[in-house]
Amino acid sequence: MSLLDGSIRRRDFLKGGAAATAAVAAMGLIGCAPNGGSEAGAKETDADGMNPHVVESDTAILGDEGSWVTVECWANCGGRCVNKAFVKDGVVLRQKTNDDQEDTLETPQQRSCPRGHSLRQHVFNANRLKYPMKRKSWQPGGGENAHGDLRGEEGWERISWEEALGYVAEELKRVYADYGPRSVVCMGTEWQVLNLLGGRVEWNSTESYGNWYLAPIQMGTTVGNGFPDALLINDRLDMLNADTIVLYGINPAWHNGGNPSYYYRLAKENGTEFVFVGPDYNVSAAMLDARWIRVRPGTDTAFLLAVAYEMLRLDESGESVVDWDFLHTYCVGFDAESMPEDAALDENFREYVLGTYDGQPKTPEWAAEICGTPIEDITWYAQKVGKQDNVTLLHSYAPSRYKGTIDLPQLFMTVACMGGHLGRPGNACGSVFNTESANGGPRLVKLGNPSKSATAPNPLERPEICKPEIWRSLDEGVYYNRGGYRKGPIDNNFLPQEEIRFDPKIIVNDFHNPLQATEDINRGIKVFKKMDMVVDVHYRYTLTSQYADILLPCTTPWEGNLDKNKGELDVATTSTMRLSRFQCSRDMILVTQPIIAPMYEAKNETWIFSELAKLLDLDPSELYPISDIQSYYDKIAGAEVIDVDGVTYKTLVTITQDDIDAWDVEGEPQEGVISLQDLLEQGMYIVPREQGDNLGYIGYKDFIDDPEANPRGSASGKMEIYCQAKADSINGIGYAQEELKPYPTYHPSTYENSFSNWEAKESGTYPFLMYQPHYLRRAHTNYDENVWTQEAFQNPVFISAEDAAAKGIETGDTVLVFNDAGKVLRQASVTNLIMPGGIAMPHGPRTYLDPETGIDFGGNENMLVDANTQDEFFPHMNGYNSCLVDFEKYDGEALSADCMREPVLWTEE
Ligand SMILES: Nc1nc2c(c(=O)[nH]1)N[C@H]1C(S)=C(S)[C@@H](COP(=O)(O)OP(=O)(O)OC[C@H]3O[C@@H](n4cnc5c(=O)[nH]c(N)nc54)[C@H](O)[C@@H]3O)O[C@H]1N2
Ligand SMILES: Nc1nc2c(c(=O)[nH]1)N[C@H]1C(S)=C(S)[C@@H](COP(=O)(O)OP(=O)(O)OC[C@H]3O[C@@H](n4cnc5c(=O)[nH]c(N)nc54)[C@H](O)[C@@H]3O)O[C@H]1N2
Ligand code: SF4
Ligand SMILES: [Mo]
């Protein structure tokens, strides 16, 4: 039986490896097996004896009294999975995922993760913001009136929408008039109303992407869906053609929502060998029985330079490892004979690796001292990624969210090119992010453009502050503008840096949780306390809300109304809903619906910003030219699906005049392949796949087939191992202390900098490198209040057995992690699966600050990560993972499990 025989159901496949399945469950993988495969609403027990979805107590379901509706799961997790809610009379009784269609290996069900399964605990959480609120002692007028010192520490009073928006409008008018637009700092996304008032200062940073956002297009790779080096890997069915798949610093089981982990497993079962490179052997690596190539945190540049050295050495000794034809046909700058026309420097990568310029050959011995990789593993890896095999090289961005990794992206690409791994079946190189992980290529089905969005551009010149230094800038009243790292479709709009003095008075936010997710919370709190006003538009009470003055409660996408007969039409079309357009896997689209009326006094954000615009004497239609429902309709009406030829797209949805009338929208009836009713009922459209169909994808194929006709976006049209534009763009900012070379070179890592004397190996004050994996329990700071997932995932700090033993720490002990920026408590998880010297502190939990001691017993990593993690070359780069700390067994009261903790609530006083 072929693995891709469509007749096999996924469960049968899994049953073949019961032990593996159990192991997977124990590690908490996303994309869990459904509880039974019976039809929704049916009572019969599954023939296999697995737990059925529907149990006797589900009387409403059994009695056919409610309905399953596909609902939005809106976190910034990278996924858009199918989540269904069973709703009766506006009450959500059950949740499930996509189990209502056949599950084949080629067209599997699109299943959701534990966060999605527990989403109703998020929507109906006690920390939902219920009414507009004002911090008790805050008063308009600025200065003393704000009583800024009490921010975060006093109660709230409920006010009306009229009062709340009145305060915000009044203060904005005052501050714009007295101090100008640069005094208003926006940390959110929907506040374009400020642009109509004259603009605002904003942050700009590479955030997720680390150094991978340095000149991707100029180097010959790409920006896909806004993500660097994305969408150019091969599609999921092609992955089975790889002899080897390298997971470079990836943990798909935790953070590539949806089916990616499952697709990797299929390749594994089909005989593909997996290799994992990173400082810890994560659950995905374990699931795939990958060979672990260890590298210390943030030292990949040393490792890969030695890999390149070994590939050259092996090749010279007669092993056919380096694909010279590839390097000379498709690349520039590998050696003297392949230099690009615009090269300003007579240097090339090969000579650099051999040590011609700096006297230091990049040997495994040289690298091992830095990256800690066993020398034989470096050689093994060099052989493995050589030209003889089909190798798929996949990376996440985590390895580049470190200082000293400015050249890692170009180097990663270079090693792939040395093995010739682009543009052929089983060969690929690129990033995995979101649901494109394991599944590259253009969308097979796509939603139309949701034309409604606030679109007023920021009229202010040079408004961007590099995020790593945002609190310092606000605190000191001066920032250094260096242009934006990304603007529109073009990357790297750097400008020569300019000092700008300003007088920040107001911070506004929505759609982010900046105080909690930005470096250096203690400095952030200090800045918040200095403001005249802080406004947070949010549906839940976050750390940012806690330190704000005015809270404007918005709805979640579960709230609204699509039925004219039940009242005014109301559907969320804010930033989160816009994400749905591209965060689903290429195989599917989701069409979700609201299922409950807005809770308490929460309002749709369009309403909030339109009302605010009116109070500011602006015309809301300038902000929102199209209604929410029209935008929702446009998204559906404009949906297209690919034809079997794999080239042409056709209209997806059949829409009648009655449909148009039911929503009072503008449109023309149209003919598609599925009716609007069926689409809404199913809540998704999945494109079926078959082995050998025309819907597969091989990244870079057109370029490899005909490089002249299909040049890359770089100056030479080729993959630039020497990229003049890369060097020029960074060097032109005037920020770095030294010139960046156009080809990848070595820069000292945080590991080396953790020593007070590297040569003598004398440890510095904070000798441990604390990096921050994105954690399965939540999506950043979001969804973390759900007790079910808190019970399932404890959020410990992961410490190596060797380091723990040296400090007398055992699993479960409470540990104090500290540096000059702050102090954090967590329980220890002691493991052999992390390299000594590194500790892994999960990203995103809420801060619970003890004002007496300054200790955060919530475990927020940004109490410790501070502005020192800013990159030395690329100032927009958040080098979050470069955080140096020390830790010790805590002698105070032991920390209780997070799920036992009282939630932080807003209080009316
Ligand atoms: N559950 C969940 N999913 C998420 C998110 C979330 O918060 N929660 N966030 C989403 C978003 S916006 C983002 S940006 C992505 C983040 O996705 P990634 O950038 O992939 O995230 P991380 O979890 O930081 O790191 C992944 C793995 O990289 C490895 N690693 C760490 N440091 C190094 C290193 O120096 N070298 C190498 N080779 N490997 C290293 C570790 O094994 C770690 O488990 O996740 C997305 N998905
Ligand atoms: N130290 C450290 N810090 C990090 C990282 C790290 O690895 N280490 N990772 C970084 C990365 S990659 C990222 S992407 C950022 C994420 O940083 P943030 O974007 O600030 O984090 P989220 O928790 O996703 O915040 C989104 C917030 O918006 C709310 N929200 C969701 N939908 C809506 C909506 O429609 N309207 C409104 N008004 N609010 C909504 C959610 O409740 C949530 O509180 O964190 C970064 N911070
Ligand atoms: S992966 Fe993301 S979209 Fe999918 S269910 Fe989980 S939280 Fe929701
Ligand atoms: Mo991110």
mmCIF file of N, CA and C in Angstrom, residues 808-901:
data_model
loop_
_atom_site.group_PDB
_atom_site.id
_atom_site.type_symbol
_atom_site.label_atom_id
_atom_site.label_comp_id
_atom_site.label_asym_id
_atom_site.label_seq_id
_atom_site.Cartn_x
_atom_site.Cartn_y
_atom_site.Cartn_z
ATOM 1 N N GLY A 808 22.595 22.574 42.327
ATOM 2 C CA GLY A 808 21.745 21.828 43.254
ATOM 3 C C GLY A 808 20.252 21.977 42.957
ATOM 4 N N ILE A 809 19.902 22.053 41.700
ATOM 5 C CA ILE A 809 18.499 22.261 41.322
ATOM 6 C C ILE A 809 17.923 20.995 40.710
ATOM 7 N N GLU A 810 16.698 20.683 41.106
ATOM 8 C CA GLU A 810 16.012 19.523 40.532
ATOM 9 C C GLU A 810 14.704 19.963 39.903
ATOM 10 N N THR A 811 14.177 19.108 39.051
ATOM 11 C CA THR A 811 12.899 19.406 38.410
ATOM 12 C C THR A 811 11.844 19.731 39.462
ATOM 13 N N GLY A 812 11.110 20.792 39.246
ATOM 14 C CA GLY A 812 10.062 21.193 40.181
ATOM 15 C C GLY A 812 10.502 22.257 41.157
ATOM 16 N N ASP A 813 11.814 22.381 41.358
ATOM 17 C CA ASP A 813 12.305 23.433 42.264
ATOM 18 C C ASP A 813 11.957 24.811 41.702
ATOM 19 N N THR A 814 11.692 25.738 42.601
ATOM 20 C CA THR A 814 11.497 27.111 42.156
ATOM 21 C C THR A 814 12.858 27.767 41.968
ATOM 22 N N VAL A 815 12.989 28.421 40.814
ATOM 23 C CA VAL A 815 14.282 28.980 40.436
ATOM 24 C C VAL A 815 14.128 30.478 40.197
ATOM 25 N N LEU A 816 15.090 31.251 40.700
ATOM 26 C CA LEU A 816 15.115 32.690 40.437
ATOM 27 C C LEU A 816 16.086 32.933 39.283
ATOM 28 N N VAL A 817 15.580 33.511 38.215
ATOM 29 C CA VAL A 817 16.428 33.862 37.069
ATOM 30 C C VAL A 817 16.570 35.375 37.082
ATOM 31 N N PHE A 818 17.778 35.872 36.924
ATOM 32 C CA PHE A 818 17.961 37.314 37.111
ATOM 33 C C PHE A 818 19.108 37.880 36.275
ATOM 34 N N ASN A 819 19.011 39.165 36.034
ATOM 35 C CA ASN A 819 20.110 39.966 35.503
ATOM 36 C C ASN A 819 19.858 41.418 35.920
ATOM 37 N N ASP A 820 20.546 42.363 35.311
ATOM 38 C CA ASP A 820 20.376 43.749 35.760
ATOM 39 C C ASP A 820 19.004 44.324 35.422
ATOM 40 N N ALA A 821 18.321 43.730 34.458
ATOM 41 C CA ALA A 821 17.025 44.272 34.040
ATOM 42 C C ALA A 821 15.888 43.835 34.954
ATOM 43 N N GLY A 822 15.959 42.623 35.526
ATOM 44 C CA GLY A 822 14.854 42.161 36.353
ATOM 45 C C GLY A 822 15.068 40.792 36.957
ATOM 46 N N LYS A 823 13.988 40.304 37.624
ATOM 47 C CA LYS A 823 14.027 39.014 38.325
ATOM 48 C C LYS A 823 12.745 38.250 38.045
ATOM 49 N N VAL A 824 12.884 36.967 37.798
ATOM 50 C CA VAL A 824 11.739 36.159 37.399
ATOM 51 C C VAL A 824 11.769 34.818 38.117
ATOM 52 N N LEU A 825 10.616 34.336 38.528
ATOM 53 C CA LEU A 825 10.537 33.001 39.137
ATOM 54 C C LEU A 825 9.860 32.019 38.195
ATOM 55 N N ARG A 826 10.378 30.821 38.153
ATOM 56 C CA ARG A 826 9.761 29.722 37.405
ATOM 57 C C ARG A 826 10.140 28.410 38.071
ATOM 58 N N GLN A 827 9.346 27.380 37.774
ATOM 59 C CA GLN A 827 9.775 26.049 38.203
ATOM 60 C C GLN A 827 10.800 25.519 37.207
ATOM 61 N N ALA A 828 11.729 24.716 37.708
ATOM 62 C CA ALA A 828 12.757 24.154 36.815
ATOM 63 C C ALA A 828 12.245 22.889 36.141
ATOM 64 N N SER A 829 12.575 22.744 34.868
ATOM 65 C CA SER A 829 12.445 21.448 34.206
ATOM 66 C C SER A 829 13.860 21.062 33.801
ATOM 67 N N VAL A 830 14.409 20.089 34.493
ATOM 68 C CA VAL A 830 15.808 19.709 34.269
ATOM 69 C C VAL A 830 15.847 18.622 33.202
ATOM 70 N N THR A 831 16.697 18.812 32.205
ATOM 71 C CA THR A 831 16.648 17.913 31.050
ATOM 72 C C THR A 831 18.033 17.710 30.447
ATOM 73 N N ASN A 832 18.203 16.544 29.838
ATOM 74 C CA ASN A 832 19.429 16.284 29.076
ATOM 75 C C ASN A 832 19.298 16.785 27.648
ATOM 76 N N LEU A 833 18.128 17.311 27.318
ATOM 77 C CA LEU A 833 17.855 17.663 25.923
ATOM 78 C C LEU A 833 18.124 19.126 25.623
ATOM 79 N N ILE A 834 18.867 19.779 26.490
ATOM 80 C CA ILE A 834 19.284 21.151 26.204
ATOM 81 C C ILE A 834 20.773 21.254 26.512
ATOM 82 N N MET A 835 21.495 21.976 25.674
ATOM 83 C CA MET A 835 22.955 22.063 25.869
ATOM 84 C C MET A 835 23.280 22.892 27.104
ATOM 85 N N PRO A 836 24.264 22.480 27.862
ATOM 86 C CA PRO A 836 24.683 23.284 29.013
ATOM 87 C C PRO A 836 25.056 24.696 28.567
ATOM 88 N N GLY A 837 24.779 25.645 29.438
ATOM 89 C CA GLY A 837 25.108 27.037 29.109
ATOM 90 C C GLY A 837 23.924 27.811 28.570
ATOM 91 N N GLY A 838 22.924 27.065 28.052
ATOM 92 C CA GLY A 838 21.719 27.723 27.558
ATOM 93 C C GLY A 838 20.553 27.392 28.475
ATOM 94 N N ILE A 839 19.645 28.323 28.695
ATOM 95 C CA ILE A 839 18.395 27.975 29.356
ATOM 96 C C ILE A 839 17.258 28.492 28.490
ATOM 97 N N ALA A 840 16.164 27.734 28.463
ATOM 98 C CA ALA A 840 15.042 28.100 27.600
ATOM 99 C C ALA A 840 13.867 28.556 28.453
ATOM 100 N N MET A 841 13.513 29.815 28.282
ATOM 101 C CA MET A 841 12.428 30.435 29.056
ATOM 102 C C MET A 841 11.286 30.731 28.087
ATOM 103 N N PRO A 842 10.175 30.011 28.172
ATOM 104 C CA PRO A 842 9.109 30.204 27.189
ATOM 105 C C PRO A 842 8.639 31.662 27.083
ATOM 106 N N HIS A 843 8.416 32.085 25.868
ATOM 107 C CA HIS A 843 8.011 33.463 25.570
ATOM 108 C C HIS A 843 6.530 33.700 25.870
ATOM 109 N N GLY A 844 6.236 34.827 26.521
ATOM 110 C CA GLY A 844 4.869 35.329 26.518
ATOM 111 C C GLY A 844 3.987 35.307 27.748
ATOM 112 N N PRO A 845 4.390 34.720 28.899
ATOM 113 C CA PRO A 845 3.436 34.722 30.010
ATOM 114 C C PRO A 845 3.271 36.111 30.609
ATOM 115 N N ARG A 846 2.181 36.315 31.302
ATOM 116 C CA ARG A 846 1.912 37.625 31.881
ATOM 117 C C ARG A 846 2.790 37.871 33.112
ATOM 118 N N THR A 847 3.163 39.108 33.283
ATOM 119 C CA THR A 847 3.915 39.511 34.466
ATOM 120 C C THR A 847 2.996 39.626 35.681
ATOM 121 N N TYR A 848 3.403 39.019 36.777
ATOM 122 C CA TYR A 848 2.745 39.241 38.077
ATOM 123 C C TYR A 848 3.833 39.790 38.985
ATOM 124 N N LEU A 849 3.888 41.109 39.051
ATOM 125 C CA LEU A 849 5.020 41.762 39.697
ATOM 126 C C LEU A 849 4.775 41.935 41.190
ATOM 127 N N ASP A 850 5.721 41.453 41.988
ATOM 128 C CA ASP A 850 5.646 41.706 43.421
ATOM 129 C C ASP A 850 6.304 43.060 43.678
ATOM 130 N N PRO A 851 5.526 44.079 44.065
ATOM 131 C CA PRO A 851 6.092 45.421 44.178
ATOM 132 C C PRO A 851 7.179 45.514 45.246
ATOM 133 N N GLU A 852 7.119 44.643 46.245
ATOM 134 C CA GLU A 852 8.123 44.675 47.331
ATOM 135 C C GLU A 852 9.504 44.276 46.830
ATOM 136 N N THR A 853 9.529 43.140 46.121
ATOM 137 C CA THR A 853 10.819 42.558 45.733
ATOM 138 C C THR A 853 11.188 42.844 44.281
ATOM 139 N N GLY A 854 10.210 43.284 43.490
ATOM 140 C CA GLY A 854 10.467 43.477 42.060
ATOM 141 C C GLY A 854 10.542 42.163 41.308
ATOM 142 N N ILE A 855 10.144 41.063 41.968
ATOM 143 C CA ILE A 855 10.202 39.754 41.307
ATOM 144 C C ILE A 855 8.907 39.514 40.538
ATOM 145 N N ASP A 856 9.063 39.007 39.327
ATOM 146 C CA ASP A 856 7.907 38.652 38.512
ATOM 147 C C ASP A 856 7.660 37.156 38.673
ATOM 148 N N PHE A 857 6.576 36.808 39.375
ATOM 149 C CA PHE A 857 6.334 35.366 39.523
ATOM 150 C C PHE A 857 5.476 34.808 38.392
ATOM 151 N N GLY A 858 5.139 35.653 37.407
ATOM 152 C CA GLY A 858 4.462 35.155 36.203
ATOM 153 C C GLY A 858 5.443 34.554 35.210
ATOM 154 N N GLY A 859 6.709 34.943 35.295
ATOM 155 C CA GLY A 859 7.711 34.325 34.416
ATOM 156 C C GLY A 859 7.852 35.008 33.070
ATOM 157 N N ASN A 860 7.560 36.295 32.998
ATOM 158 C CA ASN A 860 7.680 36.986 31.706
ATOM 159 C C ASN A 860 9.140 37.241 31.363
ATOM 160 N N GLU A 861 9.552 36.703 30.229
ATOM 161 C CA GLU A 861 10.960 36.787 29.820
ATOM 162 C C GLU A 861 11.404 38.208 29.552
ATOM 163 N N ASN A 862 10.451 39.087 29.221
ATOM 164 C CA ASN A 862 10.855 40.465 28.919
ATOM 165 C C ASN A 862 11.153 41.285 30.171
ATOM 166 N N MET A 863 11.042 40.668 31.341
ATOM 167 C CA MET A 863 11.588 41.294 32.546
ATOM 168 C C MET A 863 13.115 41.237 32.484
ATOM 169 N N LEU A 864 13.628 40.279 31.717
ATOM 170 C CA LEU A 864 15.078 40.042 31.661
ATOM 171 C C LEU A 864 15.702 40.478 30.338
ATOM 172 N N VAL A 865 14.916 40.321 29.257
ATOM 173 C CA VAL A 865 15.428 40.701 27.933
ATOM 174 C C VAL A 865 15.368 42.223 27.848
ATOM 175 N N ASP A 866 16.480 42.864 27.570
ATOM 176 C CA ASP A 866 16.448 44.329 27.517
ATOM 177 C C ASP A 866 17.090 44.839 26.232
ATOM 178 N N ALA A 867 17.313 46.147 26.176
ATOM 179 C CA ALA A 867 17.781 46.766 24.932
ATOM 180 C C ALA A 867 19.192 46.317 24.549
ATOM 181 N N ASN A 868 19.908 45.664 25.463
ATOM 182 C CA ASN A 868 21.239 45.159 25.110
ATOM 183 C C ASN A 868 21.183 44.093 24.033
ATOM 184 N N THR A 869 19.989 43.574 23.757
ATOM 185 C CA THR A 869 19.871 42.520 22.755
ATOM 186 C C THR A 869 19.718 43.089 21.338
ATOM 187 N N GLN A 870 19.711 44.399 21.210
ATOM 188 C CA GLN A 870 19.620 45.010 19.875
ATOM 189 C C GLN A 870 20.854 44.656 19.041
ATOM 190 N N ASP A 871 20.636 44.377 17.782
ATOM 191 C CA ASP A 871 21.753 43.958 16.925
ATOM 192 C C ASP A 871 22.755 45.091 16.705
ATOM 193 N N GLU A 872 24.014 44.708 16.504
ATOM 194 C CA GLU A 872 25.060 45.721 16.325
ATOM 195 C C GLU A 872 25.128 46.267 14.902
ATOM 196 N N PHE A 873 24.558 45.528 13.944
ATOM 197 C CA PHE A 873 24.554 46.003 12.551
ATOM 198 C C PHE A 873 23.169 46.484 12.110
ATOM 199 N N PHE A 874 22.152 45.742 12.514
ATOM 200 C CA PHE A 874 20.800 45.929 11.999
ATOM 201 C C PHE A 874 19.943 46.408 13.182
ATOM 202 N N PRO A 875 19.859 47.736 13.373
ATOM 203 C CA PRO A 875 19.252 48.240 14.606
ATOM 204 C C PRO A 875 17.768 47.937 14.744
ATOM 205 N N HIS A 876 17.119 47.587 13.631
ATOM 206 C CA HIS A 876 15.698 47.250 13.693
ATOM 207 C C HIS A 876 15.495 45.813 14.174
ATOM 208 N N MET A 877 16.576 45.102 14.395
ATOM 209 C CA MET A 877 16.489 43.668 14.670
ATOM 210 C C MET A 877 16.344 43.402 16.165
ATOM 211 N N ASN A 878 15.290 42.697 16.534
ATOM 212 C CA ASN A 878 15.104 42.301 17.929
ATOM 213 C C ASN A 878 15.897 41.022 18.191
ATOM 214 N N GLY A 879 17.013 41.175 18.863
ATOM 215 C CA GLY A 879 17.816 39.988 19.174
ATOM 216 C C GLY A 879 17.400 39.371 20.499
ATOM 217 N N TYR A 880 16.072 39.239 20.682
ATOM 218 C CA TYR A 880 15.503 38.765 21.957
ATOM 219 C C TYR A 880 16.292 37.623 22.586
ATOM 220 N N ASN A 881 16.690 36.657 21.710
ATOM 221 C CA ASN A 881 17.284 35.433 22.254
ATOM 222 C C ASN A 881 18.670 35.642 22.863
ATOM 223 N N SER A 882 19.270 36.789 22.608
ATOM 224 C CA SER A 882 20.620 37.062 23.128
ATOM 225 C C SER A 882 20.583 37.571 24.558
ATOM 226 N N CYS A 883 19.865 36.925 25.419
ATOM 227 C CA CYS A 883 19.704 37.474 26.770
ATOM 228 C C CYS A 883 20.608 36.732 27.753
ATOM 229 N N LEU A 884 21.467 37.472 28.416
ATOM 230 C CA LEU A 884 22.372 36.856 29.379
ATOM 231 C C LEU A 884 21.809 36.968 30.797
ATOM 232 N N VAL A 885 21.809 35.855 31.512
ATOM 233 C CA VAL A 885 21.245 35.813 32.867
ATOM 234 C C VAL A 885 22.092 34.912 33.766
ATOM 235 N N ASP A 886 21.744 34.919 35.036
ATOM 236 C CA ASP A 886 22.217 33.881 35.950
ATOM 237 C C ASP A 886 20.975 33.350 36.666
ATOM 238 N N PHE A 887 21.109 32.233 37.353
ATOM 239 C CA PHE A 887 19.952 31.702 38.082
ATOM 240 C C PHE A 887 20.401 30.939 39.311
ATOM 241 N N GLU A 888 19.461 30.774 40.247
ATOM 242 C CA GLU A 888 19.782 30.041 41.478
ATOM 243 C C GLU A 888 18.501 29.441 42.041
ATOM 244 N N LYS A 889 18.673 28.469 42.911
ATOM 245 C CA LYS A 889 17.515 27.898 43.590
ATOM 246 C C LYS A 889 16.931 28.984 44.486
ATOM 247 N N TYR A 890 15.622 29.140 44.462
ATOM 248 C CA TYR A 890 14.979 30.232 45.191
ATOM 249 C C TYR A 890 14.714 29.793 46.625
ATOM 250 N N ASP A 891 15.103 30.635 47.599
ATOM 251 C CA ASP A 891 14.912 30.196 48.981
ATOM 252 C C ASP A 891 13.622 30.759 49.594
ATOM 253 N N GLY A 892 12.842 31.479 48.809
ATOM 254 C CA GLY A 892 11.548 31.957 49.320
ATOM 255 C C GLY A 892 10.461 30.906 49.111
ATOM 256 N N GLU A 893 9.228 31.370 49.180
ATOM 257 C CA GLU A 893 8.093 30.452 49.036
ATOM 258 C C GLU A 893 8.064 29.839 47.630
ATOM 259 N N ALA A 894 7.810 28.526 47.572
ATOM 260 C CA ALA A 894 7.805 27.851 46.266
ATOM 261 C C ALA A 894 6.648 28.374 45.417
ATOM 262 N N LEU A 895 6.898 28.421 44.139
ATOM 263 C CA LEU A 895 5.894 28.924 43.193
ATOM 264 C C LEU A 895 4.810 27.862 43.008
ATOM 265 N N SER A 896 3.558 28.276 43.014
ATOM 266 C CA SER A 896 2.505 27.283 42.738
ATOM 267 C C SER A 896 2.284 27.203 41.236
ATOM 268 N N ALA A 897 1.587 26.147 40.825
ATOM 269 C CA ALA A 897 1.327 25.970 39.391
ATOM 270 C C ALA A 897 0.495 27.145 38.878
ATOM 271 N N ASP A 898 0.759 27.565 37.644
ATOM 272 C CA ASP A 898 0.051 28.721 37.083
ATOM 273 C C ASP A 898 -1.468 28.526 37.116
ATOM 274 N N CYS A 899 -1.899 27.286 36.905
ATOM 275 C CA CYS A 899 -3.352 27.059 36.832
ATOM 276 C C CYS A 899 -4.024 27.232 38.201
ATOM 277 N N MET A 900 -3.224 27.264 39.268
ATOM 278 C CA MET A 900 -3.780 27.449 40.606
ATOM 279 C C MET A 900 -3.854 28.931 40.998
ATOM 280 N N ARG A 901 -3.271 29.776 40.153
ATOM 281 C CA ARG A 901 -3.139 31.190 40.505
ATOM 282 C C ARG A 901 -4.438 31.946 40.232
#
